[in-house]
Amino acid sequence: EVQLVESGGGLVQPGGSLRLSCAASGFTFSSYDMHWVRQATGKGLEWVSAIGTAGDTYYPGSVKGRFTISRENAKNSLYLQMNSLRAGDTAVYYCARERSPTTGKFLPDAFDIWGQGTMVTVSS
Amino acid sequence: SYVLTQPPSVSVAPGQTARITCGGNNIGSKSVHWYQQKPGQAPVLVVYDDSDRPSGIPERFSGSNSGNTATLTISRVEAGDEADYYCQVWDSSSDHLFVFGTGTKVTVL
């Protein structure tokens, strides 16, 4: 079964750090571009970061310089290192897979597999 | 930054047709994807590349895209279709490369 399982969420103080993990199974992880998407309670979806199969990374300005996405293909794992956390970063964080496998070139596609999400709360 | 605008809510009776719009500047030139999200659950892809359906998604779900509006159509609506729906595109000139719409709550009367 194709599956993504996030972990690592929790309560952290403003200015603190947290590392999220996403364990992939059931597919050739190294062949897919991967993403993190977040959703604040009662709000819409917001794209947070992406990593291509070649390790190229992409961020929106709201998290650039604070968040780092990485992958470890040997462990079928995706990570999100979050530093300098703010109250506005409070959300459920989902990892998501793009629909089509790629071979090095980042090719934007729909997100066909999502994890169940992990909650991050930034509060003092 | 590229903006995708959806109506906050759409109400439809069972068996009828729901149409959810997604407005964006020249969205017809982009590939639009649609997600369904039920309370407490992760989003599910229901339409990709404007009008294609992933395996397992009923034919009742269809999409179109032209000009400044993309549309997700749900035919013969069932109670189980009640959910939030989001459109999404990729925009290389936007800060958020992957842009989601504001979301539409579909209520089955």
PDB file of N, CA and C in Angstrom, chain B residues 1-76:
ATOM      1  N   SER B   1       1.609  37.953  -6.555  1.00  0.00           N
ATOM      2  CA  SER B   1       1.311  36.564  -6.238  1.00  0.00           C
ATOM      3  C   SER B   1      -0.013  36.150  -6.884  1.00  0.00           C
ATOM      4  N   TYR B   2      -0.046  34.947  -7.396  1.00  0.00           N
ATOM      5  CA  TYR B   2      -1.223  34.458  -8.093  1.00  0.00           C
ATOM      6  C   TYR B   2      -2.312  34.092  -7.091  1.00  0.00           C
ATOM      7  N   VAL B   3      -3.543  34.529  -7.361  1.00  0.00           N
ATOM      8  CA  VAL B   3      -4.655  34.310  -6.439  1.00  0.00           C
ATOM      9  C   VAL B   3      -5.733  33.456  -7.117  1.00  0.00           C
ATOM     10  N   LEU B   4      -6.212  32.469  -6.395  1.00  0.00           N
ATOM     11  CA  LEU B   4      -7.318  31.629  -6.859  1.00  0.00           C
ATOM     12  C   LEU B   4      -8.515  31.863  -5.940  1.00  0.00           C
ATOM     13  N   THR B   5      -9.625  32.285  -6.516  1.00  0.00           N
ATOM     14  CA  THR B   5     -10.795  32.645  -5.732  1.00  0.00           C
ATOM     15  C   THR B   5     -11.908  31.630  -5.925  1.00  0.00           C
ATOM     16  N   GLN B   6     -12.399  31.100  -4.822  1.00  0.00           N
ATOM     17  CA  GLN B   6     -13.513  30.155  -4.833  1.00  0.00           C
ATOM     18  C   GLN B   6     -14.667  30.708  -3.997  1.00  0.00           C
ATOM     19  N   PRO B   7     -15.904  30.331  -4.307  1.00  0.00           N
ATOM     20  CA  PRO B   7     -17.012  30.723  -3.428  1.00  0.00           C
ATOM     21  C   PRO B   7     -16.881  29.995  -2.103  1.00  0.00           C
ATOM     22  N   PRO B   8     -17.179  30.681  -1.007  1.00  0.00           N
ATOM     23  CA  PRO B   8     -17.018  30.033   0.303  1.00  0.00           C
ATOM     24  C   PRO B   8     -17.889  28.795   0.475  1.00  0.00           C
ATOM     25  N   SER B   9     -19.064  28.798  -0.120  1.00  0.00           N
ATOM     26  CA  SER B   9     -19.974  27.689   0.084  1.00  0.00           C
ATOM     27  C   SER B   9     -20.866  27.450  -1.130  1.00  0.00           C
ATOM     28  N   VAL B  10     -21.240  26.197  -1.272  1.00  0.00           N
ATOM     29  CA  VAL B  10     -22.186  25.765  -2.298  1.00  0.00           C
ATOM     30  C   VAL B  10     -23.119  24.745  -1.652  1.00  0.00           C
ATOM     31  N   SER B  11     -24.414  24.933  -1.831  1.00  0.00           N
ATOM     32  CA  SER B  11     -25.392  23.990  -1.287  1.00  0.00           C
ATOM     33  C   SER B  11     -26.117  23.291  -2.427  1.00  0.00           C
ATOM     34  N   VAL B  12     -26.355  22.007  -2.258  1.00  0.00           N
ATOM     35  CA  VAL B  12     -26.972  21.231  -3.327  1.00  0.00           C
ATOM     36  C   VAL B  12     -27.795  20.100  -2.723  1.00  0.00           C
ATOM     37  N   ALA B  13     -28.914  19.798  -3.353  1.00  0.00           N
ATOM     38  CA  ALA B  13     -29.749  18.690  -2.901  1.00  0.00           C
ATOM     39  C   ALA B  13     -29.197  17.371  -3.445  1.00  0.00           C
ATOM     40  N   PRO B  14     -29.429  16.299  -2.745  1.00  0.00           N
ATOM     41  CA  PRO B  14     -28.980  14.991  -3.229  1.00  0.00           C
ATOM     42  C   PRO B  14     -29.548  14.702  -4.614  1.00  0.00           C
ATOM     43  N   GLY B  15     -28.687  14.146  -5.459  1.00  0.00           N
ATOM     44  CA  GLY B  15     -29.105  13.821  -6.811  1.00  0.00           C
ATOM     45  C   GLY B  15     -28.943  14.948  -7.806  1.00  0.00           C
ATOM     46  N   GLN B  16     -28.740  16.152  -7.298  1.00  0.00           N
ATOM     47  CA  GLN B  16     -28.551  17.304  -8.186  1.00  0.00           C
ATOM     48  C   GLN B  16     -27.066  17.483  -8.520  1.00  0.00           C
ATOM     49  N   THR B  17     -26.761  18.563  -9.235  1.00  0.00           N
ATOM     50  CA  THR B  17     -25.393  18.826  -9.689  1.00  0.00           C
ATOM     51  C   THR B  17     -24.806  20.022  -8.954  1.00  0.00           C
ATOM     52  N   ALA B  18     -23.600  19.839  -8.442  1.00  0.00           N
ATOM     53  CA  ALA B  18     -22.869  20.929  -7.787  1.00  0.00           C
ATOM     54  C   ALA B  18     -21.759  21.403  -8.710  1.00  0.00           C
ATOM     55  N   ARG B  19     -21.647  22.694  -8.827  1.00  0.00           N
ATOM     56  CA  ARG B  19     -20.560  23.293  -9.613  1.00  0.00           C
ATOM     57  C   ARG B  19     -19.768  24.245  -8.740  1.00  0.00           C
ATOM     58  N   ILE B  20     -18.480  24.006  -8.655  1.00  0.00           N
ATOM     59  CA  ILE B  20     -17.585  24.806  -7.827  1.00  0.00           C
ATOM     60  C   ILE B  20     -16.603  25.511  -8.754  1.00  0.00           C
ATOM     61  N   THR B  21     -16.583  26.832  -8.665  1.00  0.00           N
ATOM     62  CA  THR B  21     -15.711  27.595  -9.548  1.00  0.00           C
ATOM     63  C   THR B  21     -14.411  27.984  -8.859  1.00  0.00           C
ATOM     64  N   CYS B  22     -13.418  28.215  -9.688  1.00  0.00           N
ATOM     65  CA  CYS B  22     -12.090  28.620  -9.227  1.00  0.00           C
ATOM     66  C   CYS B  22     -11.613  29.689 -10.195  1.00  0.00           C
ATOM     67  N   GLY B  23     -11.578  30.924  -9.730  1.00  0.00           N
ATOM     68  CA  GLY B  23     -11.226  32.027 -10.598  1.00  0.00           C
ATOM     69  C   GLY B  23      -9.787  32.459 -10.437  1.00  0.00           C
ATOM     70  N   GLY B  24      -9.112  32.673 -11.548  1.00  0.00           N
ATOM     71  CA  GLY B  24      -7.736  33.160 -11.541  1.00  0.00           C
ATOM     72  C   GLY B  24      -7.399  33.784 -12.878  1.00  0.00           C
ATOM     73  N   ASN B  25      -6.463  34.700 -12.885  1.00  0.00           N
ATOM     74  CA  ASN B  25      -6.089  35.409 -14.093  1.00  0.00           C
ATOM     75  C   ASN B  25      -5.552  34.443 -15.143  1.00  0.00           C
ATOM     76  N   ASN B  26      -6.289  34.314 -16.241  1.00  0.00           N
ATOM     77  CA  ASN B  26      -5.891  33.428 -17.341  1.00  0.00           C
ATOM     78  C   ASN B  26      -5.617  32.009 -16.862  1.00  0.00           C
ATOM     79  N   ILE B  27      -6.467  31.534 -15.947  1.00  0.00           N
ATOM     80  CA  ILE B  27      -6.273  30.191 -15.396  1.00  0.00           C
ATOM     81  C   ILE B  27      -6.381  29.123 -16.477  1.00  0.00           C
ATOM     82  N   GLY B  28      -7.057  29.451 -17.564  1.00  0.00           N
ATOM     83  CA  GLY B  28      -7.207  28.506 -18.656  1.00  0.00           C
ATOM     84  C   GLY B  28      -5.881  28.073 -19.264  1.00  0.00           C
ATOM     85  N   SER B  29      -4.813  28.841 -19.025  1.00  0.00           N
ATOM     86  CA  SER B  29      -3.498  28.494 -19.549  1.00  0.00           C
ATOM     87  C   SER B  29      -2.719  27.601 -18.598  1.00  0.00           C
ATOM     88  N   LYS B  30      -3.305  27.285 -17.465  1.00  0.00           N
ATOM     89  CA  LYS B  30      -2.625  26.466 -16.452  1.00  0.00           C
ATOM     90  C   LYS B  30      -3.348  25.131 -16.273  1.00  0.00           C
ATOM     91  N   SER B  31      -2.646  24.189 -15.683  1.00  0.00           N
ATOM     92  CA  SER B  31      -3.260  22.916 -15.295  1.00  0.00           C
ATOM     93  C   SER B  31      -3.835  23.059 -13.893  1.00  0.00           C
ATOM     94  N   VAL B  32      -5.105  22.725 -13.749  1.00  0.00           N
ATOM     95  CA  VAL B  32      -5.788  22.881 -12.474  1.00  0.00           C
ATOM     96  C   VAL B  32      -6.051  21.504 -11.855  1.00  0.00           C
ATOM     97  N   HIS B  33      -5.789  21.439 -10.569  1.00  0.00           N
ATOM     98  CA  HIS B  33      -6.053  20.209  -9.822  1.00  0.00           C
ATOM     99  C   HIS B  33      -7.071  20.507  -8.725  1.00  0.00           C
ATOM    100  N   TRP B  34      -7.866  19.517  -8.378  1.00  0.00           N
ATOM    101  CA  TRP B  34      -8.910  19.680  -7.369  1.00  0.00           C
ATOM    102  C   TRP B  34      -8.766  18.617  -6.271  1.00  0.00           C
ATOM    103  N   TYR B  35      -8.960  19.075  -5.023  1.00  0.00           N
ATOM    104  CA  TYR B  35      -8.855  18.190  -3.869  1.00  0.00           C
ATOM    105  C   TYR B  35     -10.145  18.254  -3.057  1.00  0.00           C
ATOM    106  N   GLN B  36     -10.506  17.123  -2.507  1.00  0.00           N
ATOM    107  CA  GLN B  36     -11.633  17.021  -1.582  1.00  0.00           C
ATOM    108  C   GLN B  36     -11.074  16.774  -0.195  1.00  0.00           C
ATOM    109  N   GLN B  37     -11.586  17.497   0.796  1.00  0.00           N
ATOM    110  CA  GLN B  37     -11.130  17.286   2.167  1.00  0.00           C
ATOM    111  C   GLN B  37     -12.321  17.205   3.102  1.00  0.00           C
ATOM    112  N   LYS B  38     -12.472  16.060   3.736  1.00  0.00           N
ATOM    113  CA  LYS B  38     -13.522  15.874   4.731  1.00  0.00           C
ATOM    114  C   LYS B  38     -12.973  16.219   6.104  1.00  0.00           C
ATOM    115  N   PRO B  39     -13.835  16.583   7.053  1.00  0.00           N
ATOM    116  CA  PRO B  39     -13.368  17.021   8.373  1.00  0.00           C
ATOM    117  C   PRO B  39     -12.435  16.013   9.033  1.00  0.00           C
ATOM    118  N   GLY B  40     -11.319  16.506   9.514  1.00  0.00           N
ATOM    119  CA  GLY B  40     -10.363  15.673  10.223  1.00  0.00           C
ATOM    120  C   GLY B  40      -9.540  14.751   9.352  1.00  0.00           C
ATOM    121  N   GLN B  41      -9.671  14.898   8.026  1.00  0.00           N
ATOM    122  CA  GLN B  41      -8.954  14.011   7.122  1.00  0.00           C
ATOM    123  C   GLN B  41      -8.019  14.801   6.210  1.00  0.00           C
ATOM    124  N   ALA B  42      -7.071  14.084   5.629  1.00  0.00           N
ATOM    125  CA  ALA B  42      -6.174  14.692   4.657  1.00  0.00           C
ATOM    126  C   ALA B  42      -6.909  14.919   3.339  1.00  0.00           C
ATOM    127  N   PRO B  43      -6.434  15.867   2.545  1.00  0.00           N
ATOM    128  CA  PRO B  43      -7.034  16.084   1.222  1.00  0.00           C
ATOM    129  C   PRO B  43      -6.879  14.848   0.336  1.00  0.00           C
ATOM    130  N   VAL B  44      -7.812  14.711  -0.599  1.00  0.00           N
ATOM    131  CA  VAL B  44      -7.793  13.629  -1.583  1.00  0.00           C
ATOM    132  C   VAL B  44      -7.895  14.255  -2.971  1.00  0.00           C
ATOM    133  N   LEU B  45      -7.019  13.848  -3.864  1.00  0.00           N
ATOM    134  CA  LEU B  45      -7.049  14.353  -5.245  1.00  0.00           C
ATOM    135  C   LEU B  45      -8.258  13.762  -5.963  1.00  0.00           C
ATOM    136  N   VAL B  46      -9.107  14.622  -6.537  1.00  0.00           N
ATOM    137  CA  VAL B  46     -10.278  14.115  -7.245  1.00  0.00           C
ATOM    138  C   VAL B  46     -10.234  14.404  -8.747  1.00  0.00           C
ATOM    139  N   VAL B  47      -9.534  15.475  -9.121  1.00  0.00           N
ATOM    140  CA  VAL B  47      -9.351  15.798 -10.547  1.00  0.00           C
ATOM    141  C   VAL B  47      -7.957  16.405 -10.704  1.00  0.00           C
ATOM    142  N   TYR B  48      -7.243  15.984 -11.743  1.00  0.00           N
ATOM    143  CA  TYR B  48      -5.947  16.589 -12.044  1.00  0.00           C
ATOM    144  C   TYR B  48      -5.890  16.998 -13.515  1.00  0.00           C
ATOM    145  N   ASP B  49      -4.995  17.908 -13.807  1.00  0.00           N
ATOM    146  CA  ASP B  49      -4.830  18.403 -15.179  1.00  0.00           C
ATOM    147  C   ASP B  49      -6.176  18.796 -15.798  1.00  0.00           C
ATOM    148  N   ASP B  50      -6.893  19.605 -15.087  1.00  0.00           N
ATOM    149  CA  ASP B  50      -8.178  20.183 -15.507  1.00  0.00           C
ATOM    150  C   ASP B  50      -9.352  19.210 -15.458  1.00  0.00           C
ATOM    151  N   SER B  51      -9.165  17.997 -16.005  1.00  0.00           N
ATOM    152  CA  SER B  51     -10.340  17.150 -16.205  1.00  0.00           C
ATOM    153  C   SER B  51     -10.084  15.655 -16.073  1.00  0.00           C
ATOM    154  N   ASP B  52      -8.897  15.254 -15.675  1.00  0.00           N
ATOM    155  CA  ASP B  52      -8.602  13.822 -15.522  1.00  0.00           C
ATOM    156  C   ASP B  52      -8.888  13.367 -14.103  1.00  0.00           C
ATOM    157  N   ARG B  53      -9.331  12.142 -13.989  1.00  0.00           N
ATOM    158  CA  ARG B  53      -9.653  11.573 -12.672  1.00  0.00           C
ATOM    159  C   ARG B  53      -8.658  10.502 -12.288  1.00  0.00           C
ATOM    160  N   PRO B  54      -8.169  10.563 -11.026  1.00  0.00           N
ATOM    161  CA  PRO B  54      -7.326   9.450 -10.548  1.00  0.00           C
ATOM    162  C   PRO B  54      -8.163   8.176 -10.470  1.00  0.00           C
ATOM    163  N   SER B  55      -7.492   7.041 -10.473  1.00  0.00           N
ATOM    164  CA  SER B  55      -8.215   5.791 -10.335  1.00  0.00           C
ATOM    165  C   SER B  55      -8.946   5.771  -8.993  1.00  0.00           C
ATOM    166  N   GLY B  56     -10.163   5.267  -9.005  1.00  0.00           N
ATOM    167  CA  GLY B  56     -10.962   5.176  -7.790  1.00  0.00           C
ATOM    168  C   GLY B  56     -11.890   6.345  -7.560  1.00  0.00           C
ATOM    169  N   ILE B  57     -11.713   7.414  -8.337  1.00  0.00           N
ATOM    170  CA  ILE B  57     -12.613   8.566  -8.211  1.00  0.00           C
ATOM    171  C   ILE B  57     -13.801   8.363  -9.150  1.00  0.00           C
ATOM    172  N   PRO B  58     -15.014   8.500  -8.643  1.00  0.00           N
ATOM    173  CA  PRO B  58     -16.206   8.258  -9.480  1.00  0.00           C
ATOM    174  C   PRO B  58     -16.287   9.206 -10.668  1.00  0.00           C
ATOM    175  N   GLU B  59     -16.915   8.722 -11.726  1.00  0.00           N
ATOM    176  CA  GLU B  59     -17.103   9.536 -12.928  1.00  0.00           C
ATOM    177  C   GLU B  59     -17.979  10.742 -12.662  1.00  0.00           C
ATOM    178  N   ARG B  60     -18.680  10.746 -11.541  1.00  0.00           N
ATOM    179  CA  ARG B  60     -19.528  11.888 -11.189  1.00  0.00           C
ATOM    180  C   ARG B  60     -18.706  13.166 -11.015  1.00  0.00           C
ATOM    181  N   PHE B  61     -17.401  13.000 -10.774  1.00  0.00           N
ATOM    182  CA  PHE B  61     -16.528  14.156 -10.607  1.00  0.00           C
ATOM    183  C   PHE B  61     -15.884  14.483 -11.961  1.00  0.00           C
ATOM    184  N   SER B  62     -16.066  15.720 -12.404  1.00  0.00           N
ATOM    185  CA  SER B  62     -15.483  16.137 -13.671  1.00  0.00           C
ATOM    186  C   SER B  62     -15.011  17.577 -13.562  1.00  0.00           C
ATOM    187  N   GLY B  63     -14.111  17.951 -14.461  1.00  0.00           N
ATOM    188  CA  GLY B  63     -13.577  19.302 -14.402  1.00  0.00           C
ATOM    189  C   GLY B  63     -13.453  19.921 -15.775  1.00  0.00           C
ATOM    190  N   SER B  64     -13.426  21.258 -15.783  1.00  0.00           N
ATOM    191  CA  SER B  64     -13.217  22.005 -17.010  1.00  0.00           C
ATOM    192  C   SER B  64     -12.427  23.255 -16.673  1.00  0.00           C
ATOM    193  N   ASN B  65     -11.823  23.851 -17.691  1.00  0.00           N
ATOM    194  CA  ASN B  65     -10.990  25.022 -17.440  1.00  0.00           C
ATOM    195  C   ASN B  65     -10.876  25.849 -18.709  1.00  0.00           C
ATOM    196  N   SER B  66     -11.249  27.111 -18.607  1.00  0.00           N
ATOM    197  CA  SER B  66     -11.190  27.998 -19.765  1.00  0.00           C
ATOM    198  C   SER B  66     -11.192  29.451 -19.309  1.00  0.00           C
ATOM    199  N   GLY B  67     -10.483  30.269 -20.027  1.00  0.00           N
ATOM    200  CA  GLY B  67     -10.482  31.694 -19.714  1.00  0.00           C
ATOM    201  C   GLY B  67      -9.963  31.976 -18.318  1.00  0.00           C
ATOM    202  N   ASN B  68     -10.789  32.590 -17.509  1.00  0.00           N
ATOM    203  CA  ASN B  68     -10.394  32.948 -16.146  1.00  0.00           C
ATOM    204  C   ASN B  68     -11.075  32.094 -15.087  1.00  0.00           C
ATOM    205  N   THR B  69     -11.721  30.999 -15.511  1.00  0.00           N
ATOM    206  CA  THR B  69     -12.455  30.178 -14.547  1.00  0.00           C
ATOM    207  C   THR B  69     -12.292  28.685 -14.822  1.00  0.00           C
ATOM    208  N   ALA B  70     -11.950  27.965 -13.768  1.00  0.00           N
ATOM    209  CA  ALA B  70     -11.979  26.506 -13.800  1.00  0.00           C
ATOM    210  C   ALA B  70     -13.174  26.053 -12.964  1.00  0.00           C
ATOM    211  N   THR B  71     -13.745  24.912 -13.328  1.00  0.00           N
ATOM    212  CA  THR B  71     -14.939  24.438 -12.643  1.00  0.00           C
ATOM    213  C   THR B  71     -14.830  22.955 -12.329  1.00  0.00           C
ATOM    214  N   LEU B  72     -15.168  22.618 -11.097  1.00  0.00           N
ATOM    215  CA  LEU B  72     -15.333  21.225 -10.694  1.00  0.00           C
ATOM    216  C   LEU B  72     -16.825  20.954 -10.632  1.00  0.00           C
ATOM    217  N   THR B  73     -17.265  19.921 -11.337  1.00  0.00           N
ATOM    218  CA  THR B  73     -18.675  19.558 -11.358  1.00  0.00           C
ATOM    219  C   THR B  73     -18.860  18.203 -10.704  1.00  0.00           C
ATOM    220  N   ILE B  74     -19.787  18.159  -9.762  1.00  0.00           N
ATOM    221  CA  ILE B  74     -20.135  16.897  -9.110  1.00  0.00           C
ATOM    222  C   ILE B  74     -21.566  16.574  -9.498  1.00  0.00           C
ATOM    223  N   SER B  75     -21.730  15.524 -10.293  1.00  0.00           N
ATOM    224  CA  SER B  75     -23.059  15.127 -10.744  1.00  0.00           C
ATOM    225  C   SER B  75     -23.667  14.128  -9.773  1.00  0.00           C
ATOM    226  N   ARG B  76     -24.981  14.113  -9.753  1.00  0.00           N
ATOM    227  CA  ARG B  76     -25.714  13.148  -8.906  1.00  0.00           C
ATOM    228  C   ARG B  76     -25.119  13.147  -7.497  1.00  0.00           C
TER     229      ARG B  76
END
